[in-house]
Short mmCIF file of C-alpha atoms in Angstrom, two decimals:
data_model
loop_
_atom_site.label_atom_id
_atom_site.label_comp_id
_atom_site.label_asym_id
_atom_site.label_seq_id
_atom_site.Cartn_x
_atom_site.Cartn_y
_atom_site.Cartn_z
CA MET A 261 -17.12 -13.51 17.71
CA SER A 262 -16.79 -14.49 21.38
CA GLY A 263 -15.57 -12.21 24.14
CA ASN A 264 -12.16 -13.99 24.26
CA HIS A 265 -11.65 -13.73 20.49
CA LEU A 266 -12.64 -10.05 20.59
CA LEU A 267 -10.14 -9.34 23.37
CA GLU A 268 -7.46 -11.25 21.50
CA ALA A 269 -8.09 -9.28 18.34
CA ARG A 270 -7.92 -5.99 20.26
CA THR A 271 -4.68 -7.07 21.88
CA ILE A 272 -3.14 -7.97 18.49
CA LEU A 273 -4.24 -4.60 16.97
CA TYR A 274 -2.92 -2.71 19.92
CA GLN A 275 0.45 -4.46 19.83
CA SER A 276 0.64 -4.01 16.03
CA VAL A 277 0.05 -0.25 16.34
CA GLU A 278 2.59 -0.10 19.14
CA GLN A 279 5.15 -1.99 16.99
CA ALA A 280 4.41 0.27 13.99
CA ILE A 281 5.14 3.41 16.06
CA ALA A 282 8.39 1.84 17.39
CA LEU A 283 9.38 0.98 13.73
CA PHE A 284 8.53 4.55 12.70
CA LYS A 285 10.73 6.07 15.42
CA GLU A 286 13.52 3.66 14.65
CA LYS A 287 13.50 4.41 10.92
CA ASN A 288 13.70 8.17 11.54
CA ALA A 289 16.16 8.15 14.42
CA GLY A 290 19.32 10.06 13.61
CA ARG A 291 18.12 11.32 10.25
CA TYR A 292 18.41 14.99 9.43
CA LEU A 293 15.39 15.08 7.22
CA GLY A 294 13.37 12.70 9.43
CA VAL A 295 9.61 12.99 8.85
CA LEU A 296 10.21 15.56 6.19
CA TRP A 297 11.51 12.76 3.87
CA TYR A 298 7.97 11.28 3.81
CA LEU A 299 6.99 14.43 1.99
CA LEU A 300 10.05 14.86 -0.20
CA ASP A 301 10.31 11.22 -1.45
CA PRO A 302 6.97 11.10 -3.40
CA LEU A 303 7.42 14.78 -4.49
CA PHE A 304 10.76 14.01 -6.14
CA MET A 305 9.26 11.11 -8.20
CA PHE A 306 6.28 13.29 -8.98
CA LEU A 307 8.31 16.13 -10.32
CA ILE A 308 10.52 13.89 -12.43
CA ILE A 309 7.62 12.28 -14.15
CA LEU A 310 5.77 15.60 -14.42
CA ALA A 311 8.73 16.97 -16.39
CA LEU A 312 7.94 14.27 -19.01
CA ARG A 313 4.29 15.40 -19.20
CA GLY A 314 4.54 16.13 -22.87
CA LEU A 315 5.52 12.61 -23.65
CA VAL A 316 3.21 10.61 -21.31
CA GLY A 317 0.48 12.95 -20.10
CA LYS A 318 -1.05 14.34 -23.26
CA GLY A 319 -4.78 14.78 -23.16
CA ILE A 320 -5.19 13.98 -19.51
CA PRO A 321 -7.20 16.72 -17.59
CA ASN A 322 -5.62 17.86 -14.31
CA TYR A 323 -2.66 15.68 -15.12
CA PRO A 324 -0.68 16.65 -11.94
CA LEU A 325 -3.53 15.37 -9.76
CA TYR A 326 -3.96 12.31 -11.93
CA LEU A 327 -0.25 11.54 -11.56
CA LEU A 328 -0.08 12.27 -7.89
CA VAL A 329 -3.01 10.01 -6.90
CA GLY A 330 -1.51 7.14 -8.93
CA LEU A 331 1.99 7.56 -7.48
CA LEU A 332 0.85 7.80 -3.87
CA MET A 333 -1.32 4.73 -4.00
CA TYR A 334 1.45 2.79 -5.77
CA ASN A 335 4.00 3.97 -3.20
CA PHE A 336 1.74 2.71 -0.42
CA PHE A 337 1.56 -0.73 -1.98
CA MET A 338 5.19 -0.98 -2.98
CA LYS A 339 6.72 0.26 0.28
CA THR A 340 4.48 -1.76 2.57
CA THR A 341 4.79 -5.07 0.73
CA THR A 342 8.58 -4.71 0.12
CA TYR A 343 9.13 -4.09 3.82
CA ALA A 344 6.91 -7.08 4.64
CA VAL A 345 9.11 -9.46 2.69
CA ASN A 346 11.90 -9.49 5.34
CA ILE A 347 9.87 -8.50 8.41
CA PHE A 348 10.44 -11.84 10.22
CA GLU A 349 14.11 -11.94 9.36
CA PHE A 350 14.39 -8.36 10.65
CA HIS A 351 12.71 -9.33 13.97
CA ARG A 352 14.11 -12.81 14.26
CA PHE A 353 15.71 -12.23 17.72
CA HIS A 354 12.45 -10.71 19.04
CA ILE A 355 10.46 -13.69 17.73
CA ARG A 356 12.89 -16.19 19.29
CA SER A 357 13.00 -14.53 22.66
CA VAL A 358 9.35 -13.39 23.21
CA LEU A 359 6.14 -15.39 22.88
CA ILE A 360 4.19 -13.24 20.46
CA ASP A 361 1.64 -13.80 17.70
CA PRO A 362 3.56 -13.59 14.43
CA ILE A 363 0.74 -11.81 12.58
CA ILE A 364 1.52 -8.73 14.63
CA PHE A 365 4.59 -8.10 12.43
CA PRO A 366 2.86 -7.95 9.00
CA LEU A 367 0.14 -5.91 10.66
CA SER A 368 2.69 -3.44 12.08
CA VAL A 369 4.17 -3.05 8.60
CA LEU A 370 0.69 -2.11 7.29
CA PHE A 371 0.21 0.46 10.08
CA LEU A 372 3.68 1.80 9.35
CA GLY A 373 2.75 2.16 5.67
CA LEU A 374 -0.46 4.01 6.73
CA ILE A 375 1.54 6.46 8.79
CA SER A 376 3.74 7.17 5.74
CA HIS A 377 0.70 7.39 3.53
CA PHE A 378 -0.90 9.97 5.91
CA PHE A 379 1.96 12.39 5.18
CA GLU A 380 1.47 11.83 1.45
CA ILE A 381 -2.22 12.58 1.82
CA LEU A 382 -1.24 15.98 3.20
CA ILE A 383 0.58 16.69 -0.04
CA LEU A 384 -2.50 15.50 -2.01
CA ALA A 385 -4.76 17.79 0.09
CA CYS A 386 -2.60 20.80 -0.82
CA PHE A 387 -2.93 19.93 -4.59
CA LEU A 388 -6.67 19.43 -4.26
CA LEU A 389 -7.06 22.90 -2.75
CA TYR A 390 -4.80 24.38 -5.48
CA TYR A 391 -6.99 22.82 -8.17
CA GLY A 392 -10.26 23.85 -6.43
CA VAL A 393 -11.31 20.33 -5.63
CA SER A 394 -13.32 19.80 -2.41
CA LEU A 395 -11.44 18.24 0.51
CA LEU A 396 -14.68 16.46 1.39
CA ASN A 397 -13.71 13.92 -1.31
CA LEU A 398 -10.99 12.70 1.01
CA ALA A 399 -13.70 11.29 3.23
CA TYR A 400 -14.79 9.00 0.41
CA TYR A 401 -11.09 8.22 -0.28
CA ALA A 402 -10.86 6.96 3.36
CA ILE A 403 -13.36 4.28 2.53
CA ILE A 404 -11.38 3.20 -0.52
CA LEU A 405 -8.16 3.32 1.60
CA ALA A 406 -9.72 0.87 4.10
CA PHE A 407 -10.37 -1.75 1.43
CA TYR A 408 -7.05 -0.97 -0.22
CA SER A 409 -5.35 -1.57 3.17
CA LEU A 410 -7.10 -5.00 3.43
CA PHE A 411 -5.79 -5.81 -0.06
CA ILE A 412 -2.24 -4.77 0.85
CA LEU A 413 -2.36 -6.67 4.20
CA GLY A 414 -3.28 -9.89 2.26
CA VAL A 415 -0.35 -9.42 -0.09
CA SER A 416 1.93 -8.60 2.84
CA LEU A 417 0.98 -11.80 4.65
CA ILE A 418 1.73 -13.82 1.59
CA VAL A 419 5.17 -12.28 0.82
CA SER A 420 6.14 -12.37 4.51
CA ILE A 421 5.74 -16.12 4.58
CA ILE A 422 7.45 -16.50 1.20
CA GLY A 423 10.33 -14.34 2.58
CA VAL A 424 10.90 -16.80 5.37
CA ASN A 425 11.35 -19.68 2.90
CA LEU A 426 13.02 -17.98 -0.03
CA SER A 427 15.96 -15.70 0.62
CA ASP A 428 15.95 -14.10 -2.87
CA ILE A 429 12.37 -13.01 -2.69
CA GLU A 430 13.27 -9.40 -1.84
CA ASN A 431 15.11 -8.83 -5.16
CA ILE A 432 12.39 -10.68 -7.04
CA TRP A 433 9.67 -8.60 -5.41
CA ARG A 434 11.45 -5.31 -6.04
CA PHE A 435 11.73 -6.28 -9.74
CA PHE A 436 8.07 -7.21 -9.81
CA CYS A 437 7.10 -3.86 -8.26
CA ARG A 438 9.12 -2.00 -10.92
CA LEU A 439 7.22 -3.94 -13.65
CA LEU A 440 4.00 -3.09 -11.91
CA LEU A 441 4.83 0.59 -11.99
CA PHE A 442 4.88 0.49 -15.75
CA ALA A 443 2.07 -2.01 -16.12
CA THR A 444 -0.36 0.21 -14.12
CA PRO A 445 -1.69 3.46 -15.66
CA ILE A 446 -0.03 5.67 -13.17
CA PHE A 447 1.68 8.25 -15.34
CA TYR A 448 -0.04 7.47 -18.67
CA SER A 449 -3.74 7.29 -19.61
CA SER A 450 -5.74 4.23 -18.74
CA ASP A 451 -7.34 4.53 -22.13
CA LEU A 452 -4.00 4.05 -23.86
CA ARG A 453 -4.06 1.11 -26.22
CA MET A 454 -1.57 -1.57 -25.22
CA PRO A 455 -0.62 -4.81 -27.02
CA VAL A 456 -2.06 -6.72 -24.03
CA ASN A 457 -4.67 -5.21 -21.69
CA LEU A 458 -3.31 -5.98 -18.25
CA ASN A 459 -5.69 -3.67 -16.44
CA ILE A 460 -8.38 -6.42 -16.24
CA ILE A 461 -6.19 -8.55 -13.96
CA ASN A 462 -4.32 -5.72 -12.23
CA PRO A 463 -5.91 -4.93 -8.79
CA LEU A 464 -4.02 -1.66 -8.53
CA TYR A 465 -5.82 -0.38 -11.63
CA TYR A 466 -9.20 -0.62 -9.98
CA PHE A 467 -8.19 0.95 -6.73
CA ILE A 468 -6.34 3.86 -8.44
CA THR A 469 -9.08 4.44 -11.05
CA LEU A 470 -11.76 4.40 -8.39
CA SER A 471 -9.84 6.95 -6.32
CA ARG A 472 -9.29 9.25 -9.32
CA ARG A 473 -13.04 9.09 -10.15
CA ILE A 474 -13.91 10.34 -6.67
CA LEU A 475 -10.94 12.62 -5.81
CA ILE A 476 -10.31 14.38 -9.16
CA GLN A 477 -13.44 13.92 -11.33
CA ASP A 478 -15.91 14.14 -8.43
CA GLN A 479 -18.06 11.49 -10.03
CA MET A 480 -20.01 8.54 -8.88
CA PRO A 481 -17.95 5.54 -9.94
CA GLU A 482 -19.22 2.69 -11.95
CA LEU A 483 -20.46 -0.25 -9.91
CA SER A 484 -18.04 -2.50 -11.67
CA LEU A 485 -15.10 -0.53 -10.19
CA VAL A 486 -16.63 -0.73 -6.67
CA PHE A 487 -17.25 -4.41 -6.95
CA ALA A 488 -13.79 -5.04 -8.28
CA THR A 489 -12.05 -3.29 -5.38
CA VAL A 490 -14.24 -5.13 -2.82
CA PHE A 491 -13.56 -8.47 -4.63
CA PHE A 492 -9.78 -8.02 -4.73
CA SER A 493 -9.74 -6.93 -1.13
CA ILE A 494 -11.66 -10.01 0.08
CA LEU A 495 -9.75 -12.32 -2.24
CA SER A 496 -6.34 -10.96 -1.13
CA LEU A 497 -7.07 -11.00 2.56
CA SER A 498 -8.67 -14.41 2.51
CA LEU A 499 -5.80 -15.96 0.57
CA GLY A 500 -3.26 -14.12 2.73
CA LEU A 501 -4.83 -15.36 5.98
CA PHE A 502 -5.12 -18.89 4.64
CA ILE A 503 -1.49 -19.16 3.61
CA PHE A 504 -0.25 -17.33 6.74
CA ASN A 505 -2.24 -19.57 9.10
CA ALA A 506 -1.02 -22.64 7.23
CA TYR A 507 2.68 -21.76 7.82
CA ARG A 508 2.60 -19.53 10.91
CA TYR A 509 3.90 -22.24 13.26
CA LYS A 510 6.81 -23.02 10.92
CA ILE A 511 8.21 -19.38 10.99
CA LEU A 512 10.36 -19.95 14.00
CA GLU A 513 11.81 -23.16 12.50
CA LYS A 514 12.89 -21.27 9.41
CA LEU A 515 14.51 -18.35 11.14
#
C-alpha cells in the first residue's frame, strides 16, 4: 500500500469513528436511560428466554452463559446491519452537501455497533466472573470479534447499497433477522436434530459456536470452526466491497 493510500485509509477510519461517536451521542440525547439502555436491552431478552429454560435449554451446561453469548453476538449482527439498511437515506442531506467518501457511513455504523457491543461485553464479563470463568478468555474473543466485525461490515455494505435501490428492504431485512434468530442455535442446543440442517450454511453458527468454545468451555476449537469463520469473513468483506465499489458513484443519484 502506497503512502497516499495509507493516508486515505487512516482518514476514512478517523472520519468513520468520528461519525460513529456523533451517531452515538445523537441516539442517546434526551433519553432518560441513555447508555443504561445498552445494558438493559439485551438483559430483558436474556431473562425472557431464560424463563423458558425448561423448554429450550435442557441438557445444556452453563445455559445462562450459553444463551448470553448467542444473544449478544446475534444482537451485534442484527442491530448493525439493520441500521446500515437506511444509513444513506438517513444522511442524504449530508451526502448531498459535503464531498465525502460514502464508505464512511457503513463503517460508522459498524463502529457504532462495536460501541454498543462493548457495553454488552461488560454484562458478559460479570457473568463469566459469577460462573468462575477466566476473564482472560475475553482476549481470545477479541480476535473472534475482529473477524466477526469484518463479516458484519461486508453484509452492511451490501444491504446499504440495496437500501438505496429498494425502499422496502428494511422490512424485508427485519423479517430475515427474525428468521435468523430461530434458525441459529442461540437459545437451543446446536446438537438439536432439525428437519433441515441450516447450520452448515449459517455463518452466525460458526462465529457463535467458536466463541462458546473459547469463552464458556475453555477449549481449543476445532480447526474447521476457525477456518469457517475466516472464510465467511473474507467472503463477506470481499463481496461487500465489490458490490459497494460497483455502485458507490450511483448512491447520490438514487437519493
